[in-house]
Amino acid sequence: MRTKKVLAAVAIALACVGAHAQQTSGAPDGEVVKAAVAALAPRPEWKNVTIDRRESNALSLTIHYKVFPSEGLATSEADTEALVVAVAQGLAKAGHSPAKENRMIFVSATRDVLGVTGEKRVQFLGMAIYRPDQDGVSFKPTL
């Protein structure tokens, strides 16, 4: 199962890098994020992806699910990690170096649910984090 997720994340990231082959420098983060999301071919269970924070040293996104992911936390882990990798590689292709620029990239996974009293609330499923000190990605489940 882990190998399957890693292969899927690599395939998605490579597709994103191909989408940025024509851009050589200075693409704004928003354009890189849009291209990364488009390259991922969002799942039908995704409601949308939002940019929550965009600063010189941090970029924070959220994948909002309509329903609980089909394979549970494994799906949200694979999706968030793939988006982090796609964005990091897109930034690199656009002439940035997330590792050298010490830029953190966060991608959270959430879904809207009803509480026991019927009140709407947000359920956090987990977060993938690009760590510039390691030039790598990790996932932290929060469910």
PDB file of C-alpha atoms in Angstrom:
ATOM      1  CA  MET A   1       0.000   0.000   0.000  1.00  0.00           C
ATOM      2  CA  ARG A   2       2.794   2.449   0.889  1.00  0.00           C
ATOM      3  CA  THR A   3       4.592   1.715  -2.410  1.00  0.00           C
ATOM      4  CA  LYS A   4       1.366   2.380  -4.300  1.00  0.00           C
ATOM      5  CA  LYS A   5       0.969   5.789  -2.608  1.00  0.00           C
ATOM      6  CA  VAL A   6       4.579   6.751  -3.256  1.00  0.00           C
ATOM      7  CA  LEU A   7       4.314   5.788  -6.932  1.00  0.00           C
ATOM      8  CA  ALA A   8       1.082   7.776  -7.275  1.00  0.00           C
ATOM      9  CA  ALA A   9       2.668  10.825  -5.636  1.00  0.00           C
ATOM     10  CA  VAL A  10       5.719  10.598  -7.901  1.00  0.00           C
ATOM     11  CA  ALA A  11       3.563  10.260 -11.031  1.00  0.00           C
ATOM     12  CA  ILE A  12       1.474  13.258 -10.043  1.00  0.00           C
ATOM     13  CA  ALA A  13       4.535  15.333  -9.202  1.00  0.00           C
ATOM     14  CA  LEU A  14       6.146  14.490 -12.545  1.00  0.00           C
ATOM     15  CA  ALA A  15       2.979  15.551 -14.341  1.00  0.00           C
ATOM     16  CA  CYS A  16       3.124  18.871 -12.512  1.00  0.00           C
ATOM     17  CA  VAL A  17       6.761  19.394 -13.433  1.00  0.00           C
ATOM     18  CA  GLY A  18       5.854  18.791 -17.066  1.00  0.00           C
ATOM     19  CA  ALA A  19       3.119  21.415 -16.812  1.00  0.00           C
ATOM     20  CA  HIS A  20       5.732  23.966 -15.762  1.00  0.00           C
ATOM     21  CA  ALA A  21       8.313  23.113 -18.403  1.00  0.00           C
ATOM     22  CA  GLN A  22       7.624  26.334 -20.288  1.00  0.00           C
ATOM     23  CA  GLN A  23       8.031  28.600 -17.220  1.00  0.00           C
ATOM     24  CA  THR A  24      11.603  29.372 -16.305  1.00  0.00           C
ATOM     25  CA  SER A  25      11.452  32.042 -13.649  1.00  0.00           C
ATOM     26  CA  GLY A  26       9.392  34.247 -11.398  1.00  0.00           C
ATOM     27  CA  ALA A  27       5.952  32.590 -11.593  1.00  0.00           C
ATOM     28  CA  PRO A  28       3.777  33.807  -8.710  1.00  0.00           C
ATOM     29  CA  ASP A  29       2.855  31.203  -6.101  1.00  0.00           C
ATOM     30  CA  GLY A  30      -0.826  31.420  -7.049  1.00  0.00           C
ATOM     31  CA  GLU A  31      -0.114  30.371 -10.633  1.00  0.00           C
ATOM     32  CA  VAL A  32       2.136  27.545  -9.465  1.00  0.00           C
ATOM     33  CA  VAL A  33      -0.564  26.300  -7.072  1.00  0.00           C
ATOM     34  CA  LYS A  34      -3.272  26.440  -9.760  1.00  0.00           C
ATOM     35  CA  ALA A  35      -1.070  24.490 -12.166  1.00  0.00           C
ATOM     36  CA  ALA A  36      -0.197  21.936  -9.464  1.00  0.00           C
ATOM     37  CA  VAL A  37      -3.868  21.377  -8.593  1.00  0.00           C
ATOM     38  CA  ALA A  38      -4.810  21.093 -12.274  1.00  0.00           C
ATOM     39  CA  ALA A  39      -2.001  18.582 -12.870  1.00  0.00           C
ATOM     40  CA  LEU A  40      -3.234  16.405 -10.001  1.00  0.00           C
ATOM     41  CA  ALA A  41      -6.566  15.725 -11.706  1.00  0.00           C
ATOM     42  CA  PRO A  42      -8.581  16.356  -8.521  1.00  0.00           C
ATOM     43  CA  ARG A  43     -10.596  13.434  -7.209  1.00  0.00           C
ATOM     44  CA  PRO A  44     -14.394  13.518  -7.475  1.00  0.00           C
ATOM     45  CA  GLU A  45     -14.566  13.540  -3.659  1.00  0.00           C
ATOM     46  CA  TRP A  46     -12.698  16.884  -3.519  1.00  0.00           C
ATOM     47  CA  LYS A  47     -14.864  19.928  -2.931  1.00  0.00           C
ATOM     48  CA  ASN A  48     -12.047  22.404  -3.679  1.00  0.00           C
ATOM     49  CA  VAL A  49      -8.504  23.473  -2.837  1.00  0.00           C
ATOM     50  CA  THR A  50      -7.854  26.821  -1.168  1.00  0.00           C
ATOM     51  CA  ILE A  51      -4.749  28.913  -0.578  1.00  0.00           C
ATOM     52  CA  ASP A  52      -4.966  29.808   3.103  1.00  0.00           C
ATOM     53  CA  ARG A  53      -1.679  31.655   3.552  1.00  0.00           C
ATOM     54  CA  ARG A  54       0.902  32.931   1.098  1.00  0.00           C
ATOM     55  CA  GLU A  55       4.027  34.553   2.521  1.00  0.00           C
ATOM     56  CA  SER A  56       7.669  34.728   1.494  1.00  0.00           C
ATOM     57  CA  ASN A  57       8.611  31.801   3.742  1.00  0.00           C
ATOM     58  CA  ALA A  58       5.344  29.844   3.999  1.00  0.00           C
ATOM     59  CA  LEU A  59       2.572  28.606   1.769  1.00  0.00           C
ATOM     60  CA  SER A  60      -0.488  26.924   3.243  1.00  0.00           C
ATOM     61  CA  LEU A  61      -3.190  25.113   1.250  1.00  0.00           C
ATOM     62  CA  THR A  62      -6.219  23.022   2.152  1.00  0.00           C
ATOM     63  CA  ILE A  63      -7.859  20.197   0.235  1.00  0.00           C
ATOM     64  CA  HIS A  64     -11.537  20.236   1.225  1.00  0.00           C
ATOM     65  CA  TYR A  65     -13.292  16.893   0.773  1.00  0.00           C
ATOM     66  CA  LYS A  66     -17.042  16.579   0.089  1.00  0.00           C
ATOM     67  CA  VAL A  67     -17.109  13.186   1.809  1.00  0.00           C
ATOM     68  CA  PHE A  68     -14.674  11.123   3.835  1.00  0.00           C
ATOM     69  CA  PRO A  69     -11.902   9.957   1.452  1.00  0.00           C
ATOM     70  CA  SER A  70     -12.547   6.583  -0.184  1.00  0.00           C
ATOM     71  CA  GLU A  71      -9.569   4.852   1.440  1.00  0.00           C
ATOM     72  CA  GLY A  72      -9.658   6.871   4.647  1.00  0.00           C
ATOM     73  CA  LEU A  73      -6.540   8.571   5.928  1.00  0.00           C
ATOM     74  CA  ALA A  74      -4.390   6.775   3.354  1.00  0.00           C
ATOM     75  CA  THR A  75      -6.165   8.788   0.644  1.00  0.00           C
ATOM     76  CA  SER A  76      -5.801  12.113   2.428  1.00  0.00           C
ATOM     77  CA  GLU A  77      -2.139  11.317   3.126  1.00  0.00           C
ATOM     78  CA  ALA A  78      -1.453  10.496  -0.534  1.00  0.00           C
ATOM     79  CA  ASP A  79      -3.388  13.546  -1.779  1.00  0.00           C
ATOM     80  CA  THR A  80      -1.762  16.061   0.574  1.00  0.00           C
ATOM     81  CA  GLU A  81       1.739  14.676   0.026  1.00  0.00           C
ATOM     82  CA  ALA A  82       1.253  14.699  -3.758  1.00  0.00           C
ATOM     83  CA  LEU A  83       0.104  18.328  -3.687  1.00  0.00           C
ATOM     84  CA  VAL A  84       3.044  19.385  -1.483  1.00  0.00           C
ATOM     85  CA  VAL A  85       5.490  17.697  -3.864  1.00  0.00           C
ATOM     86  CA  ALA A  86       3.777  19.166  -6.937  1.00  0.00           C
ATOM     87  CA  VAL A  87       3.877  22.697  -5.498  1.00  0.00           C
ATOM     88  CA  ALA A  88       7.513  22.384  -4.343  1.00  0.00           C
ATOM     89  CA  GLN A  89       8.588  21.076  -7.738  1.00  0.00           C
ATOM     90  CA  GLY A  90       6.499  23.722  -9.499  1.00  0.00           C
ATOM     91  CA  LEU A  91       8.202  26.451  -7.483  1.00  0.00           C
ATOM     92  CA  ALA A  92      11.593  24.957  -8.358  1.00  0.00           C
ATOM     93  CA  LYS A  93      10.687  24.862 -12.044  1.00  0.00           C
ATOM     94  CA  ALA A  94       9.586  28.518 -11.784  1.00  0.00           C
ATOM     95  CA  GLY A  95      13.081  29.480 -10.639  1.00  0.00           C
ATOM     96  CA  HIS A  96      12.683  29.242  -6.864  1.00  0.00           C
ATOM     97  CA  SER A  97      14.437  26.934  -4.425  1.00  0.00           C
ATOM     98  CA  PRO A  98      12.083  26.084  -1.547  1.00  0.00           C
ATOM     99  CA  ALA A  99      14.964  24.461   0.372  1.00  0.00           C
ATOM    100  CA  LYS A 100      17.424  27.340  -0.065  1.00  0.00           C
ATOM    101  CA  GLU A 101      14.692  29.959   0.461  1.00  0.00           C
ATOM    102  CA  ASN A 102      13.711  28.137   3.675  1.00  0.00           C
ATOM    103  CA  ARG A 103      10.089  27.990   2.513  1.00  0.00           C
ATOM    104  CA  MET A 104       7.607  25.777   4.339  1.00  0.00           C
ATOM    105  CA  ILE A 105       4.687  24.302   2.382  1.00  0.00           C
ATOM    106  CA  PHE A 106       1.675  22.968   4.275  1.00  0.00           C
ATOM    107  CA  VAL A 107      -1.283  21.103   2.775  1.00  0.00           C
ATOM    108  CA  SER A 108      -4.152  20.203   5.101  1.00  0.00           C
ATOM    109  CA  ALA A 109      -7.073  17.889   4.393  1.00  0.00           C
ATOM    110  CA  THR A 110     -10.502  18.681   5.835  1.00  0.00           C
ATOM    111  CA  ARG A 111     -14.170  17.929   5.367  1.00  0.00           C
ATOM    112  CA  ASP A 112     -17.344  19.559   6.603  1.00  0.00           C
ATOM    113  CA  VAL A 113     -19.375  17.454   9.037  1.00  0.00           C
ATOM    114  CA  LEU A 114     -22.311  17.874  11.381  1.00  0.00           C
ATOM    115  CA  GLY A 115     -21.722  17.608  15.104  1.00  0.00           C
ATOM    116  CA  VAL A 116     -23.999  15.645  17.432  1.00  0.00           C
ATOM    117  CA  THR A 117     -26.228  18.705  17.877  1.00  0.00           C
ATOM    118  CA  GLY A 118     -26.458  19.303  14.134  1.00  0.00           C
ATOM    119  CA  GLU A 119     -23.995  22.197  14.138  1.00  0.00           C
ATOM    120  CA  LYS A 120     -21.647  22.439  11.178  1.00  0.00           C
ATOM    121  CA  ARG A 121     -17.977  21.916  11.955  1.00  0.00           C
ATOM    122  CA  VAL A 122     -14.748  21.134  10.129  1.00  0.00           C
ATOM    123  CA  GLN A 123     -13.052  17.777  10.610  1.00  0.00           C
ATOM    124  CA  PHE A 124      -9.273  17.870  10.097  1.00  0.00           C
ATOM    125  CA  LEU A 125      -7.923  14.700   8.509  1.00  0.00           C
ATOM    126  CA  GLY A 126      -4.226  15.487   8.451  1.00  0.00           C
ATOM    127  CA  MET A 127      -1.464  17.672   7.091  1.00  0.00           C
ATOM    128  CA  ALA A 128       1.495  17.117   4.775  1.00  0.00           C
ATOM    129  CA  ILE A 129       4.477  19.387   5.353  1.00  0.00           C
ATOM    130  CA  TYR A 130       7.415  20.231   3.104  1.00  0.00           C
ATOM    131  CA  ARG A 131      10.430  20.745   5.358  1.00  0.00           C
ATOM    132  CA  PRO A 132      13.162  22.810   3.706  1.00  0.00           C
ATOM    133  CA  ASP A 133      15.816  21.608   6.170  1.00  0.00           C
ATOM    134  CA  GLN A 134      15.248  18.054   4.912  1.00  0.00           C
ATOM    135  CA  ASP A 135      14.020  18.892   1.391  1.00  0.00           C
ATOM    136  CA  GLY A 136      11.368  16.289   2.148  1.00  0.00           C
ATOM    137  CA  VAL A 137       7.718  15.736   2.986  1.00  0.00           C
ATOM    138  CA  SER A 138       6.053  14.237   6.053  1.00  0.00           C
ATOM    139  CA  PHE A 139       2.401  13.621   6.965  1.00  0.00           C
ATOM    140  CA  LYS A 140       0.748  14.094  10.336  1.00  0.00           C
ATOM    141  CA  PRO A 141      -2.734  12.599  10.774  1.00  0.00           C
ATOM    142  CA  THR A 142      -5.022  14.677  12.974  1.00  0.00           C
ATOM    143  CA  LEU A 143      -8.144  12.505  12.998  1.00  0.00           C
TER     144      LEU A 143
END
